[in-house]
PDB file of C-alpha atoms in Angstrom:
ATOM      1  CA  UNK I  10     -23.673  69.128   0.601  1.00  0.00           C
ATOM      2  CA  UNK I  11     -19.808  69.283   1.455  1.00  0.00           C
ATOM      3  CA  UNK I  12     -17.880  66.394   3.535  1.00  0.00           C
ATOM      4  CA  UNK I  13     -17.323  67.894   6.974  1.00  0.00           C
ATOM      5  CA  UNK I  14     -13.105  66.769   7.032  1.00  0.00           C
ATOM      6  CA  UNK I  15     -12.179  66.078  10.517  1.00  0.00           C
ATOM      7  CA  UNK I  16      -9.265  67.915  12.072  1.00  0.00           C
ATOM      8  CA  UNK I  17      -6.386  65.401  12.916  1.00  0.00           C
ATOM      9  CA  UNK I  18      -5.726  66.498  16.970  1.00  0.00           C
ATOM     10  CA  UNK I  19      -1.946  67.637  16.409  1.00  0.00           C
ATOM     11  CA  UNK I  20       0.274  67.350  19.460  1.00  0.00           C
ATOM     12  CA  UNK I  21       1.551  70.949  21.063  1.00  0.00           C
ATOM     13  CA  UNK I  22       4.253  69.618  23.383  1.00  0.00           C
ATOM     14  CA  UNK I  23       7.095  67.137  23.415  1.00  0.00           C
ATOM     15  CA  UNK I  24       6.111  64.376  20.977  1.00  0.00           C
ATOM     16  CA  UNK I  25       8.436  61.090  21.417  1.00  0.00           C
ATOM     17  CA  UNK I  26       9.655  58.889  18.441  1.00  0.00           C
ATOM     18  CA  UNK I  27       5.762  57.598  17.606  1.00  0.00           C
ATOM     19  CA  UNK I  28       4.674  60.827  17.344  1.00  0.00           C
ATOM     20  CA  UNK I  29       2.834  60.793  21.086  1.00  0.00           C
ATOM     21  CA  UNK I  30       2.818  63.367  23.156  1.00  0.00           C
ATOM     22  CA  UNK I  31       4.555  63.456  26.235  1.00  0.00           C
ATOM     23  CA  UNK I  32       2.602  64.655  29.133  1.00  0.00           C
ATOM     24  CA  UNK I  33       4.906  66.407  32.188  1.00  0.00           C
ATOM     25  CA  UNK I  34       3.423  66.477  35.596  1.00  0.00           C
ATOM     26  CA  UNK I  35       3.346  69.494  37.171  1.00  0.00           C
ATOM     27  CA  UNK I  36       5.668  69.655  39.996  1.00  0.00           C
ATOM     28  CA  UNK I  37       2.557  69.495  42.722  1.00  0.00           C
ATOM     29  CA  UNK I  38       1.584  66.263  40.857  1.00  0.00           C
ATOM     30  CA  UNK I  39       1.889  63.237  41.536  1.00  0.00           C
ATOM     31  CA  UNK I  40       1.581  59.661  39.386  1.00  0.00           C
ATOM     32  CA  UNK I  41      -0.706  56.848  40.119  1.00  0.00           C
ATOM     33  CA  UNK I  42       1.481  54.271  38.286  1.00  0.00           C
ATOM     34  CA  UNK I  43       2.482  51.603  40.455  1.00  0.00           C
ATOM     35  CA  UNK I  44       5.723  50.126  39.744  1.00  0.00           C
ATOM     36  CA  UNK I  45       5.674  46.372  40.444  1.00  0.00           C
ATOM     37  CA  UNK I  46       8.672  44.103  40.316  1.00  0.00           C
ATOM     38  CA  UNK I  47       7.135  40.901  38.441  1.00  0.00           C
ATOM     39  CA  UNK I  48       9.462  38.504  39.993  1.00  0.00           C
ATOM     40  CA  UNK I  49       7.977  38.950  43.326  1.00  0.00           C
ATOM     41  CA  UNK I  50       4.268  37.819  42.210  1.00  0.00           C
ATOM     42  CA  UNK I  51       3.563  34.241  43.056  1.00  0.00           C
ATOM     43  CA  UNK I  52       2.568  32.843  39.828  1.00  0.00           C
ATOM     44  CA  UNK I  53       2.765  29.221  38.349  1.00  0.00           C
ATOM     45  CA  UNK I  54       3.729  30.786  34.870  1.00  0.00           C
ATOM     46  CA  UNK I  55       6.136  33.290  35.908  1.00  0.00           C
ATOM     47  CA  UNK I  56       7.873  30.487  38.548  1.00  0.00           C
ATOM     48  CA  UNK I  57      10.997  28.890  37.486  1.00  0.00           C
ATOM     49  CA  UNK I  58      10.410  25.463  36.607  1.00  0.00           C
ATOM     50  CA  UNK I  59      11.790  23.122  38.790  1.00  0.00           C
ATOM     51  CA  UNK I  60      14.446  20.066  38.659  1.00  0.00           C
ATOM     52  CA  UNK I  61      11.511  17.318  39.365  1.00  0.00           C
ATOM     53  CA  UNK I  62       9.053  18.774  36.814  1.00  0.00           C
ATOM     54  CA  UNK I  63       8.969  15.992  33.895  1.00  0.00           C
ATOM     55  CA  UNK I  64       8.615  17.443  30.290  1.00  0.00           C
ATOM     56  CA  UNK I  65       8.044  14.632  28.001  1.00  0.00           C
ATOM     57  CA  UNK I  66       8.779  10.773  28.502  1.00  0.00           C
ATOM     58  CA  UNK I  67      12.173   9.955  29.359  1.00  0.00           C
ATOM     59  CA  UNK I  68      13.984   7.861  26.568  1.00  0.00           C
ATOM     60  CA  UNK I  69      13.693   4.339  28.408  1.00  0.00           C
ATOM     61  CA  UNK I  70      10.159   4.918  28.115  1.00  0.00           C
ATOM     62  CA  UNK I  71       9.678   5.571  24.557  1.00  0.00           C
ATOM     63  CA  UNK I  72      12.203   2.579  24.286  1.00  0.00           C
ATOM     64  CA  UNK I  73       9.394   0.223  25.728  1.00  0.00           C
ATOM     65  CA  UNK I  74       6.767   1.542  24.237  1.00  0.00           C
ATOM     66  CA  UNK I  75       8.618   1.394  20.718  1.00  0.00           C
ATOM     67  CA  UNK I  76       9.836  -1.899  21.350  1.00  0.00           C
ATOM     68  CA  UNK I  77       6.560  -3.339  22.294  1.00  0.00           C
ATOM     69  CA  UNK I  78       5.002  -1.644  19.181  1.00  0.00           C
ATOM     70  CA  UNK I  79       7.654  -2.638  16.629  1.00  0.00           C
ATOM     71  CA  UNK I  80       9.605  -5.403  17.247  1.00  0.00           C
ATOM     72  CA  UNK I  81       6.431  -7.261  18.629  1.00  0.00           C
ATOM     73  CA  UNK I  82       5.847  -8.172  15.295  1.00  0.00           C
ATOM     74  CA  UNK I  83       8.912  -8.022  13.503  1.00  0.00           C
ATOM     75  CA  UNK I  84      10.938 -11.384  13.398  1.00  0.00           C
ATOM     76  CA  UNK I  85      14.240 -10.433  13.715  1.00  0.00           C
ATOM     77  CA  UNK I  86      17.009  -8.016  12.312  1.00  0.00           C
ATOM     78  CA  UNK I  87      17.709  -9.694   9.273  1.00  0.00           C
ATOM     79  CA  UNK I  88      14.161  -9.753   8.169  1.00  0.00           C
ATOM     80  CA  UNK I  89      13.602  -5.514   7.713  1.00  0.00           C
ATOM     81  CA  UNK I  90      15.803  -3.863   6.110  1.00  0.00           C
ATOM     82  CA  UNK I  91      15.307  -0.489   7.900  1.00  0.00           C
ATOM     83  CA  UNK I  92      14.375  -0.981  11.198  1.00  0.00           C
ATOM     84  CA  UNK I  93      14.048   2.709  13.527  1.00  0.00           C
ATOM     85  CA  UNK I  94      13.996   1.019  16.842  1.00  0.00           C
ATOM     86  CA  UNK I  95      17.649  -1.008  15.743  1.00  0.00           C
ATOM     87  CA  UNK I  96      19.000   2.071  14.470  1.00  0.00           C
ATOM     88  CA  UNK I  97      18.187   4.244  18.147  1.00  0.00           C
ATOM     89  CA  UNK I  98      18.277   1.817  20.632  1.00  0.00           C
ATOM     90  CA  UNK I  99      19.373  -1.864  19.188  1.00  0.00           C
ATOM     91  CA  UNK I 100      17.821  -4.900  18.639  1.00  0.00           C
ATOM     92  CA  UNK I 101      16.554  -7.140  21.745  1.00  0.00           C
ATOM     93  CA  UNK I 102      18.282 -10.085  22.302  1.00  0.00           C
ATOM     94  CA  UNK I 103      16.076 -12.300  21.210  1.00  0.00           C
ATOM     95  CA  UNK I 104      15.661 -10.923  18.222  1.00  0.00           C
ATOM     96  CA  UNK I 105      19.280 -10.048  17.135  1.00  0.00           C
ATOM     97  CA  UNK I 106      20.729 -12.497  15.670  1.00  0.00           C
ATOM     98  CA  UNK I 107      17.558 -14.174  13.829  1.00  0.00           C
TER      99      UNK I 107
END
């Protein structure tokens, strides 16, 4: 029994660069597409963001937090030899010079 081979459905009128064809309205026709300008809609994920929105933690805070993490424990500057938290931000005073 012979494959039936299906006939690829060739576009007869103006094709554009994909190879689609471009269908004209007659001139008694009419489109239904409705043509909406996006920055009208209300929407949280299309809004700008605004100045008070807070990304993140601000640097003080992941100061504290690393401070109260790491030098908690440590003993002072000269006892580590690489130290993150002296590198970004300093040594505390209390800890400095020890």
């Amino acid at each position: 029994m012979p494959k039936k081979t299906e006939k690829d459905e060739i576009p007869e009128g103006i094709v554009d660069e994909d190879g689609d064809e471009i269908i004209e309205l007659g001139e008694d026709e009419e489109d239904d597409i409705i043509d909406e300008d996006i920055y009208e809609i209300e929407d949280e994920m299309l809004a700008e963001p605004a100045d008070e929105d807070d990304f993140g933690r601000s640097r003080s805070e992941v100061e504290i937090m690393l401070r109260d993490v790491e030098c908690a424990k440590c003993e002072g500057s000269s006892t580590r030899k690489n130290c993150k938290v002296r590198d970004d931000f300093g040594c505390p005073p209390d800890k400095a010079n020890k």
